Coordinates of C-alpha atoms in Angstrom, one line a residue:
X1 CA -50.9 -35.3 -17.4
X2 CA -48.2 -38.3 -17.1
X3 CA -47.2 -38.2 -20.5
X4 CA -46.5 -34.5 -20.3
X5 CA -44.8 -34.7 -17.2
X6 CA -42.2 -37.8 -18.1
X7 CA -41.2 -35.9 -20.8
X8 CA -39.9 -33.1 -19.4
X9 CA -38.7 -35.1 -16.6
X10 CA -36.5 -36.8 -19.5
X11 CA -35.5 -33.7 -20.8
X12 CA -34.6 -31.7 -17.8
X13 CA -32.6 -34.7 -17.4
X14 CA -30.0 -33.3 -20.2
X15 CA -29.9 -30.3 -17.9
X16 CA -29.2 -32.5 -14.6
X17 CA -25.6 -33.9 -16.3
X18 CA -24.7 -30.6 -16.7
X19 CA -24.8 -29.5 -13.3
X20 CA -24.5 -32.4 -10.8
X21 CA -20.8 -32.8 -10.7
X22 CA -21.1 -28.9 -9.8
X23 CA -23.7 -27.5 -7.4
X24 CA -25.6 -31.4 -7.0
X25 CA -21.9 -32.9 -6.7
X26 CA -21.0 -30.5 -3.7
X27 CA -23.6 -32.3 -1.9
X28 CA -21.1 -35.4 -0.4
X29 CA -20.8 -37.5 2.4
X30 CA -17.9 -34.9 3.3
X31 CA -18.0 -32.7 6.5
X32 CA -19.8 -29.4 6.2
X33 CA -17.1 -26.9 5.9
X34 CA -16.4 -23.0 4.6
X35 CA -14.7 -25.2 2.0
X36 CA -18.0 -26.4 1.1
X37 CA -20.5 -23.1 1.6
X38 CA -17.6 -21.1 -0.4
X39 CA -18.0 -24.1 -3.6
X40 CA -21.5 -23.9 -3.4
X41 CA -21.0 -19.9 -3.8
X42 CA -18.8 -20.3 -6.7
X43 CA -21.4 -22.6 -8.4
X44 CA -24.6 -20.8 -8.1
X45 CA -22.5 -17.2 -9.3
X46 CA -21.2 -19.6 -12.4
X47 CA -24.6 -21.0 -13.2
X48 CA -26.1 -17.4 -13.0
X49 CA -28.3 -17.3 -9.7
X50 CA -26.9 -14.0 -9.5
X51 CA -25.1 -12.7 -6.3
X52 CA -28.1 -11.1 -4.2
X53 CA -29.7 -14.3 -3.9
X54 CA -26.9 -16.3 -4.0
X55 CA -25.8 -14.3 -0.4
X56 CA -29.3 -15.1 0.9
X57 CA -29.5 -19.2 0.0
X58 CA -25.9 -19.5 1.7
X59 CA -27.4 -17.2 4.5
X60 CA -30.3 -19.4 5.3
X61 CA -28.7 -22.8 4.8
X62 CA -25.9 -21.8 7.0
X63 CA -28.3 -20.9 9.7
X64 CA -30.1 -24.6 9.1
X65 CA -27.3 -26.2 9.0
X66 CA -25.9 -24.3 12.8
X67 CA -29.2 -24.7 14.1
X68 CA -29.8 -28.6 13.2
X69 CA -26.2 -29.3 14.0
X70 CA -26.0 -30.9 10.4
X71 CA -22.3 -32.5 10.2
X72 CA -22.6 -34.0 6.4
X73 CA -23.3 -32.0 3.4
X74 CA -25.0 -34.5 1.7
X75 CA -28.1 -34.1 5.1
X76 CA -28.6 -30.2 3.5
X77 CA -29.3 -30.8 0.3
X78 CA -33.2 -31.8 1.0
X79 CA -33.1 -28.1 2.8
X80 CA -31.4 -26.6 -0.2
X81 CA -33.7 -27.9 -2.5
X82 CA -36.6 -26.8 -0.2
X83 CA -34.9 -22.7 -0.3
X84 CA -34.8 -22.7 -4.1
X85 CA -38.8 -24.7 -4.6
X86 CA -39.4 -21.7 -2.4
X87 CA -37.8 -18.9 -4.3
X88 CA -40.0 -20.1 -7.4
X89 CA -43.0 -21.1 -5.8
X90 CA -43.7 -18.2 -3.9
X91 CA -43.9 -16.2 -7.7
X92 CA -48.0 -16.5 -8.8
X93 CA -48.2 -18.3 -11.9
X94 CA -45.3 -20.1 -12.0
X95 CA -45.1 -22.7 -14.7
X96 CA -49.0 -22.1 -14.8
X97 CA -50.1 -22.6 -18.7
X98 CA -51.7 -19.6 -20.4
X99 CA -55.6 -19.8 -20.9
X100 CA -57.9 -16.8 -21.5
X101 CA -61.4 -16.2 -19.9
X102 CA -62.6 -14.2 -22.2
X103 CA -63.2 -14.8 -25.9
X104 CA -60.1 -13.3 -27.6
X105 CA -56.8 -14.1 -26.0
X106 CA -53.4 -12.2 -27.0
X107 CA -50.1 -13.4 -26.7
X108 CA -47.2 -10.7 -27.5
X109 CA -44.2 -12.1 -27.6
X110 CA -41.3 -9.3 -27.4
X111 CA -37.6 -9.9 -26.7
X112 CA -34.2 -9.1 -28.6
X113 CA -33.4 -10.8 -32.3
X114 CA -32.5 -14.4 -32.1
X115 CA -34.3 -15.4 -28.7
X116 CA -36.0 -17.6 -30.7
X117 CA -39.5 -15.2 -30.4
X118 CA -40.7 -16.9 -34.3
X119 CA -39.7 -20.6 -33.2
X120 CA -41.9 -19.9 -29.5
X121 CA -45.1 -18.2 -31.4
X122 CA -45.5 -21.0 -33.7
X123 CA -44.8 -24.0 -30.7
X124 CA -47.9 -21.4 -29.1
X125 CA -49.9 -21.8 -32.0
X126 CA -49.9 -25.7 -32.0
X127 CA -50.0 -26.0 -28.5
X128 CA -53.1 -23.8 -28.6
X129 CA -54.8 -25.5 -32.3
X130 CA -54.3 -28.8 -29.9
X131 CA -56.9 -27.6 -27.8
X132 CA -59.3 -27.1 -29.8
X133 CA -58.9 -23.2 -30.2
X134 CA -58.9 -21.0 -33.1
X135 CA -55.3 -19.5 -33.3
X136 CA -53.8 -16.6 -36.3
X137 CA -50.2 -15.9 -35.8
X138 CA -49.7 -12.1 -36.3
X139 CA -46.2 -11.6 -38.1
X140 CA -45.4 -7.5 -36.2
X141 CA -42.0 -8.2 -37.0
X142 CA -42.1 -6.3 -40.1
X143 CA -38.4 -4.7 -39.7
X144 CA -37.6 -8.5 -41.0
X145 CA -38.6 -9.5 -44.3
X146 CA -36.9 -13.0 -43.3
X147 CA -38.8 -13.1 -40.3
X148 CA -41.7 -12.8 -41.8
X149 CA -40.5 -15.4 -44.2
X150 CA -39.9 -17.9 -41.2
X151 CA -43.2 -17.4 -39.6
X152 CA -45.2 -18.2 -42.8
X153 CA -43.3 -21.5 -43.5
X154 CA -44.4 -22.5 -39.3
X155 CA -48.2 -21.4 -40.0
X156 CA -47.6 -24.0 -42.8
X157 CA -46.2 -26.5 -40.6
X158 CA -48.7 -26.5 -37.8
X159 CA -51.5 -25.6 -40.2
X160 CA -51.9 -21.9 -38.4
X161 CA -53.3 -18.6 -39.9
X162 CA -50.9 -16.0 -41.1
X163 CA -51.5 -12.8 -40.8
X164 CA -48.7 -10.2 -42.1
X165 CA -47.6 -7.4 -44.8
X166 CA -45.1 -6.8 -46.7
X167 CA -41.8 -5.5 -45.0
X168 CA -41.6 -1.8 -43.2
X169 CA -45.6 -2.2 -42.8
X170 CA -47.2 -0.5 -39.7
X171 CA -46.5 -3.4 -37.1
X172 CA -49.9 -2.5 -35.1
X173 CA -51.9 -2.4 -38.2
X174 CA -51.0 -5.8 -38.9
X175 CA -51.8 -7.2 -35.1
X176 CA -54.7 -5.1 -35.7
X177 CA -55.8 -7.6 -39.1
X178 CA -54.8 -10.8 -36.9
X179 CA -57.4 -9.3 -34.3
X180 CA -60.4 -8.7 -36.6
X181 CA -59.8 -12.2 -38.5
X182 CA -60.2 -13.7 -35.0
X183 CA -63.3 -11.4 -33.7
X184 CA -65.3 -12.6 -37.3
X185 CA -65.4 -16.2 -35.7
X186 CA -65.8 -15.0 -32.5
X187 CA -63.2 -16.5 -30.0
X188 CA -59.8 -17.5 -30.6
X189 CA -55.8 -16.2 -29.8
X190 CA -53.8 -14.1 -31.3
X191 CA -50.1 -14.8 -31.0
X192 CA -48.0 -11.9 -31.8
X193 CA -44.3 -12.0 -33.0
X194 CA -42.3 -8.7 -32.6
X195 CA -39.4 -7.3 -34.0
X196 CA -36.4 -7.3 -31.0
X197 CA -34.1 -3.9 -32.4
X198 CA -32.5 -3.4 -28.9
X199 CA -29.9 -1.2 -30.6
X200 CA -32.7 1.4 -31.7
X201 CA -34.7 1.2 -28.1
X202 CA -36.6 3.6 -28.1
X203 CA -38.1 3.3 -32.0
X204 CA -39.0 -0.7 -30.4
X205 CA -40.6 0.1 -27.4
X206 CA -42.6 3.0 -29.2
X207 CA -43.8 0.5 -31.5
X208 CA -44.4 -2.3 -28.5
X209 CA -46.2 0.7 -27.2
X210 CA -48.4 0.9 -29.8
X211 CA -49.3 -2.6 -30.4
X212 CA -50.4 -2.7 -27.1
X213 CA -52.5 -0.1 -27.3
X214 CA -54.6 -1.6 -30.7
X215 CA -54.5 -4.8 -28.7
X216 CA -55.8 -2.9 -25.3
X217 CA -59.1 -1.2 -27.3
X218 CA -60.1 -4.4 -28.6
X219 CA -59.2 -7.0 -26.1
X220 CA -59.9 -7.2 -22.1
X221 CA -56.5 -6.4 -20.7
X222 CA -57.0 -9.4 -18.6
X223 CA -56.8 -11.5 -21.8
X224 CA -53.4 -10.2 -22.8
X225 CA -50.7 -11.9 -22.0
X226 CA -46.1 -10.2 -23.1
X227 CA -44.1 -12.5 -22.4
X228 CA -40.6 -12.0 -22.9
X229 CA -38.7 -15.0 -25.1
X230 CA -35.4 -15.4 -23.4
X231 CA -32.0 -17.5 -24.5
X232 CA -31.1 -19.3 -21.5
X233 CA -27.7 -19.0 -23.0
X234 CA -27.6 -15.4 -22.5
X235 CA -27.2 -16.3 -18.9
X236 CA -27.1 -12.7 -16.6
X237 CA -27.2 -10.7 -19.8
X238 CA -30.4 -12.2 -20.4
X239 CA -31.8 -10.6 -16.8
X240 CA -30.3 -7.0 -18.3
X241 CA -32.6 -8.2 -21.0
X242 CA -35.6 -8.4 -19.0
X243 CA -35.5 -5.5 -16.7
X244 CA -34.9 -3.8 -19.6
X245 CA -38.4 -4.2 -21.0
X246 CA -39.8 -5.0 -18.0
X247 CA -38.9 -1.3 -17.3
X248 CA -40.1 -0.3 -20.6
X249 CA -43.1 -2.1 -21.4
X250 CA -44.5 -4.0 -18.4
X251 CA -43.8 -8.1 -18.8
X252 CA -46.5 -11.0 -17.1
X253 CA -43.8 -14.0 -18.0
X254 CA -41.3 -15.7 -19.5
X255 CA -40.3 -18.2 -21.8
X256 CA -36.8 -19.7 -21.5
X257 CA -36.1 -21.2 -24.7
X258 CA -33.0 -23.5 -25.7
X259 CA -33.1 -25.1 -21.9
X260 CA -31.8 -27.7 -23.8
X261 CA -27.9 -25.9 -24.2
X262 CA -27.3 -25.0 -21.4
X263 CA -26.3 -25.0 -17.3
X264 CA -27.1 -21.9 -16.5
X265 CA -30.7 -22.9 -15.1
X266 CA -29.9 -20.7 -12.6
X267 CA -31.1 -17.6 -14.7
X268 CA -34.6 -19.0 -13.4
X269 CA -34.4 -17.9 -10.4
X270 CA -32.8 -14.7 -10.9
X271 CA -36.0 -13.7 -12.6
X272 CA -38.2 -15.1 -9.8
X273 CA -36.4 -13.2 -7.1
X274 CA -35.7 -10.0 -8.8
X275 CA -38.8 -9.5 -10.9
X276 CA -41.4 -11.6 -9.5
X277 CA -42.4 -12.7 -13.0
X278 CA -43.9 -16.0 -13.8
X279 CA -41.3 -18.7 -16.3
X280 CA -44.7 -20.0 -18.1
X281 CA -42.9 -22.1 -20.6
X282 CA -39.4 -23.8 -21.4
X283 CA -38.3 -24.4 -25.1
X284 CA -36.6 -27.8 -25.0
X285 CA -36.0 -28.4 -29.1
X286 CA -36.1 -27.2 -32.8
X287 CA -39.7 -29.1 -33.0
X288 CA -43.3 -27.6 -32.4
X289 CA -43.8 -29.6 -29.8
X290 CA -40.6 -29.2 -27.8
X291 CA -42.4 -26.6 -25.8
X292 CA -43.1 -27.5 -21.7
X293 CA -44.8 -25.5 -18.7
X294 CA -41.7 -24.8 -16.4
X295 CA -42.4 -27.9 -13.9
X296 CA -40.8 -26.2 -10.4
X297 CA -40.2 -29.7 -8.6
X298 CA -39.3 -31.2 -11.5
X299 CA -36.6 -28.7 -12.3
X300 CA -35.4 -28.8 -8.9
X301 CA -35.3 -32.4 -8.6
X302 CA -33.2 -33.0 -11.8
X303 CA -31.1 -30.0 -10.9
X304 CA -29.8 -31.5 -7.2
X305 CA -29.8 -34.8 -8.8
X306 CA -32.5 -36.2 -5.8
X307 CA -34.9 -38.8 -7.8
X308 CA -32.9 -41.2 -10.1
X309 CA -36.1 -42.5 -11.8
X310 CA -39.6 -40.8 -12.5
X311 CA -42.0 -42.4 -10.0
X312 CA -44.0 -44.8 -11.4
X313 CA -47.5 -43.0 -10.0
X314 CA -46.3 -39.4 -11.8

């Protein structure tokens, strides 16, 4: 666990370096002033925290500063950090890695094209295989031949069986075949890479609904996870995507990809506040091992530069 925590911390430090001259840099030894709150508001909005949550955070911080008669902005940092932690931690299963109680688990990865679904599917497959699980990848993005080919390549890299049919095939049929493949060995996990054609939203949602219906018929519903894969670079547009998918096709959580290329970590707070669904994983690179469980404490500590080094007992 120590190695995983440290790895997450090292990668989060890259995020901190882009934020520390923004949000974290505001918590200086200068006196608490209206200018401080205005600048903090600007940085939070620029970081995709969202208007409603930004106003809530600032209102709480103002009340704390007044109640405790805080003189320096730096003396507000710990309280602000706790506000952010509370926002994230009140969401059940925030940062918890996926696990299944039953013999068969299904992970449906949904999201728009280009968000990183196929790569995330491969990373999840590699993670479960390291736990000793039987894993099958289902190439249910049958609209794009390139997506099928890419998943096959990842299957070879990770040593994972890929179930696929020809482009244009019924995606739900692919998922059914993948489920039967795992059932034949008694237990395991099916990771489903789906299409993401939002410009034909109705057809896409119908396809996803059919896939979900097939999964529910074959598997205990409590063992089906539907994760929206979001590109962190999209910012507040990611929240719009989340609300669109969740309204048509209930989600159970999120994977935030390209987390190493963006300072817009505030989308995490928006997702937690608006939808009360957990961020399970963050993608921190292109390698199969570059998928970590989201860690609230290390994210907030890195974001606000609360620690410079990983604790020796971490």
